[in-house]
PDB file of C-alpha atoms in Angstrom:
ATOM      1  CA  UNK A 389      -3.135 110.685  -8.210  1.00  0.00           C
ATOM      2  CA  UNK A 390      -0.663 107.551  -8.095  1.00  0.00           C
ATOM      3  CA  UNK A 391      -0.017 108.264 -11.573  1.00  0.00           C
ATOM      4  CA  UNK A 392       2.752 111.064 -11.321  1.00  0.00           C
ATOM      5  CA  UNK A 393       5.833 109.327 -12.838  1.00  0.00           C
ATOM      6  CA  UNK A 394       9.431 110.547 -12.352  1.00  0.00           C
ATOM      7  CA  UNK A 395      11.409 108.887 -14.472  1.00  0.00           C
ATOM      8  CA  UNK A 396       9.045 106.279 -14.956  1.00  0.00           C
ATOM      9  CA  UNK A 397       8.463 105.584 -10.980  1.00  0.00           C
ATOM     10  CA  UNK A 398       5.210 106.076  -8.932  1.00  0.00           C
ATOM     11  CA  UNK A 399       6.658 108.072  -6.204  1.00  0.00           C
ATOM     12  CA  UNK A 400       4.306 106.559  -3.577  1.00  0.00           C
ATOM     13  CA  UNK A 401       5.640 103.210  -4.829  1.00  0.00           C
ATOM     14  CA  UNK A 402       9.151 104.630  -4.142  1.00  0.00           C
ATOM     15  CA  UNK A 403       8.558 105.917  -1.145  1.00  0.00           C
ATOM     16  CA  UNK A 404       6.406 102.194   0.137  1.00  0.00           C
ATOM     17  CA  UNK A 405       9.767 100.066  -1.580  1.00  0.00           C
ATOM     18  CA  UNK A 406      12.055 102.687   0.678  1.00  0.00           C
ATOM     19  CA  UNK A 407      10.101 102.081   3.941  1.00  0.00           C
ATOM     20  CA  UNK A 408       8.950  98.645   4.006  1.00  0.00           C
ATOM     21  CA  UNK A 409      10.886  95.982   5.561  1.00  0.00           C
ATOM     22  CA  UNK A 410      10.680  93.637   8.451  1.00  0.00           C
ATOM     23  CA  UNK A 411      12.281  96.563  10.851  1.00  0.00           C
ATOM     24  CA  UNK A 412      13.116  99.318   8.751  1.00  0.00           C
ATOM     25  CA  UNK A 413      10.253 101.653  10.237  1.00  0.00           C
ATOM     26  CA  UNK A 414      10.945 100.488  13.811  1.00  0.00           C
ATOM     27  CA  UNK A 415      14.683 101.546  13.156  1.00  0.00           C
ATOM     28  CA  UNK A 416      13.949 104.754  11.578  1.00  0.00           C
ATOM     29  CA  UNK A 417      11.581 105.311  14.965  1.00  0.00           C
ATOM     30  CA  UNK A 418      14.289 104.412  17.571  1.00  0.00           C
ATOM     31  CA  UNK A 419      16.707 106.732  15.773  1.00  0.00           C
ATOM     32  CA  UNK A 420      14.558 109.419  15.994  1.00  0.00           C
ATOM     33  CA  UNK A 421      15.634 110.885  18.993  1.00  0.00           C
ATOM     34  CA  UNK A 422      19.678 110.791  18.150  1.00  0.00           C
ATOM     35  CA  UNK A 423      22.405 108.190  17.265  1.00  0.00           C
ATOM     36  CA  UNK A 424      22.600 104.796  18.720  1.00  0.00           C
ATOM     37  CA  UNK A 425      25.029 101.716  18.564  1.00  0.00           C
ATOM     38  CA  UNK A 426      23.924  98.279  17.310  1.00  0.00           C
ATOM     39  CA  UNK A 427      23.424  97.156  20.672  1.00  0.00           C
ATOM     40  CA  UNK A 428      21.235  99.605  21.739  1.00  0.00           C
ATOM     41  CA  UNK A 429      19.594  98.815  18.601  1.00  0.00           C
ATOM     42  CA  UNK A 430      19.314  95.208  19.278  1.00  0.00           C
ATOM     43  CA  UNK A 431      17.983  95.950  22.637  1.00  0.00           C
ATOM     44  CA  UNK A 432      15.034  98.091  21.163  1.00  0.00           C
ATOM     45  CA  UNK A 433      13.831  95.180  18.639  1.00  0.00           C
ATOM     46  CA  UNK A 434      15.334  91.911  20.575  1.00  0.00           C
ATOM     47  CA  UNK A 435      12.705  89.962  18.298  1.00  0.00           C
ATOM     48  CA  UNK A 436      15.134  90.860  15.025  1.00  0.00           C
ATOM     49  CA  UNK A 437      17.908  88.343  14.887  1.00  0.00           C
ATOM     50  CA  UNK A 438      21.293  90.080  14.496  1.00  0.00           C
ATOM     51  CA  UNK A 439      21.321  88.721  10.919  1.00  0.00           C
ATOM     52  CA  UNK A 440      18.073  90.279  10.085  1.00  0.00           C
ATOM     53  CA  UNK A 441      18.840  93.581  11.965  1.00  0.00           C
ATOM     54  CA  UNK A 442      22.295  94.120  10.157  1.00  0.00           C
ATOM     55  CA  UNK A 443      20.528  93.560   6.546  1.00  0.00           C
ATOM     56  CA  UNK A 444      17.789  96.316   7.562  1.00  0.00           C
ATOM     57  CA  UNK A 445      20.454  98.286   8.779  1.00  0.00           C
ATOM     58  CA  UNK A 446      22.164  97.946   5.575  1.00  0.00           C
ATOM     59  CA  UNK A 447      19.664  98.693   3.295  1.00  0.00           C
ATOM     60  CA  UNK A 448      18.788 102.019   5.315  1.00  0.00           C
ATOM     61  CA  UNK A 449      21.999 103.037   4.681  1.00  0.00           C
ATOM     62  CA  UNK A 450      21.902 102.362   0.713  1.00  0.00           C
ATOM     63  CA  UNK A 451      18.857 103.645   0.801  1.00  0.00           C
ATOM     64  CA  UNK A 452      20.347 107.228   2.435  1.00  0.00           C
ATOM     65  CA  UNK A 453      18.149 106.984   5.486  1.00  0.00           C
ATOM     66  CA  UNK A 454      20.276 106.934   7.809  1.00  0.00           C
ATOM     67  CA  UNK A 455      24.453 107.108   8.377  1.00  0.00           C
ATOM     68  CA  UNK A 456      26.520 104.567   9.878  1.00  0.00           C
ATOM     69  CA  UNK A 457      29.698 106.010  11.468  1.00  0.00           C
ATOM     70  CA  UNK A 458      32.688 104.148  13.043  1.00  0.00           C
ATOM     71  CA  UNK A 459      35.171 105.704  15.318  1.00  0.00           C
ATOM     72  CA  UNK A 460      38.335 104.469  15.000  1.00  0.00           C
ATOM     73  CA  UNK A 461      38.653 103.197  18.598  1.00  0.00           C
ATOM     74  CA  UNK A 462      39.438 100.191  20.740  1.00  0.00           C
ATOM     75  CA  UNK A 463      37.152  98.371  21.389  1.00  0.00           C
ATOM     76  CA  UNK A 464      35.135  99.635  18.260  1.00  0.00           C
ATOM     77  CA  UNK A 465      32.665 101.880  18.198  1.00  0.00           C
ATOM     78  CA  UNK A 466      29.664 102.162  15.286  1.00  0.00           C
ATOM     79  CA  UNK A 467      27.027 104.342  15.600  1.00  0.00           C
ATOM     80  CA  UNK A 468      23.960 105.288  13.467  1.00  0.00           C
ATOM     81  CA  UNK A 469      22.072 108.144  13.073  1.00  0.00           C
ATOM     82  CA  UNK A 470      19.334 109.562  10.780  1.00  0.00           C
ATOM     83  CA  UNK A 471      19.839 110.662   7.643  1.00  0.00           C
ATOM     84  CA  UNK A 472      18.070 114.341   5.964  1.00  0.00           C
ATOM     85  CA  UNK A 473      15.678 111.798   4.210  1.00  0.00           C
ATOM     86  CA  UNK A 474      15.504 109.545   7.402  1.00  0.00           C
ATOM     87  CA  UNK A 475      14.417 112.871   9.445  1.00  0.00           C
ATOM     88  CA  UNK A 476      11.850 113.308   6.433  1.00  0.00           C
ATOM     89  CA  UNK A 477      10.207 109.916   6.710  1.00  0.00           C
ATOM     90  CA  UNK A 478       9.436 110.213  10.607  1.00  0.00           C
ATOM     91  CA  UNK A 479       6.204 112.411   9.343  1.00  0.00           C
ATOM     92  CA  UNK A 480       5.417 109.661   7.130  1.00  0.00           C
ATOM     93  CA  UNK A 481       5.877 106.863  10.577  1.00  0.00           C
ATOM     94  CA  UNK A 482       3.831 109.550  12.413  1.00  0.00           C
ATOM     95  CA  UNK A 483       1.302 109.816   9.656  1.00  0.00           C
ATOM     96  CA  UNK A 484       0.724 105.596   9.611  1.00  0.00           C
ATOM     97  CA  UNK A 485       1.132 105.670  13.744  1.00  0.00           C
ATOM     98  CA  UNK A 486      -2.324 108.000  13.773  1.00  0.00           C
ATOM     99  CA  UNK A 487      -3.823 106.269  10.422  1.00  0.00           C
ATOM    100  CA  UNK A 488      -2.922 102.718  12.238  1.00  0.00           C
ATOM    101  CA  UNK A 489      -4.391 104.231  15.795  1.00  0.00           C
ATOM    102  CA  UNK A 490      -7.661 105.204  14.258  1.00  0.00           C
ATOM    103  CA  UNK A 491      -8.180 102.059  12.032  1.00  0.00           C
ATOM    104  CA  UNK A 492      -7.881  99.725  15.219  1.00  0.00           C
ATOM    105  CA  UNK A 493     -10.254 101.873  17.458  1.00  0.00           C
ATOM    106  CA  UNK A 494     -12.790 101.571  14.781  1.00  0.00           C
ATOM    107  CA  UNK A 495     -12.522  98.180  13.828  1.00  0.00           C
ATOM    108  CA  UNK A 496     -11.312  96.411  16.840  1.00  0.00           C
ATOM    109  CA  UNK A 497     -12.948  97.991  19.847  1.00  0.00           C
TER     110      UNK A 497
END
């Protein structure tokens, strides 16, 4: 199953590399439902330092996840949004959400 290659990568490896990070999933969630600023960002995951949060951010991006637009206004004004493959992955979040939810009420009731 795992061993489908194209060109040469696993692409449930790919798809893991993509998707794992220390807030990358919980960034991809709070998108879900439109754009936000980095604030509103921040807000959502105050645990992430704002050094932390703008590498995850960043890496989304290069990754085409999601889209980082900035208006050219005073004071400025960034806002992200999900990308086609960042729309994609929320059925993989919701997929681990109900594998995650069934684990724990199996194994830690």
């Amino acid at each position: 199953m795992f061993e489908e290659k194209i060109n040469g990568c696993c692409p449930v490896e790919t798809s893991l590399r993509i998707l794992s990070g220390k807030y990358k999933s919980t960034i991809i969630w709070a998108l879900r439902n439109g754009a936000l600023r980095y604030g509103e960002i921040q807000e959502l995951i105050p645990q992430a330092s704002p050094k932390m949060l703008a590498e995850q951010l960043k890496e989304l991006i290069d990754n085409d996840l999601i889209s980082k637009v900035a208006y050219p206004v005073m004071p400025p004004k960034t806002e992200y949004s999900l990308t086609k493959y960042g729309e994609e992955s929320l059925t993989v979040l919701q997929a681990l959400t109900e594998f995650g939810r069934n684990y724990l009420s199996e194994h830690f009731v």
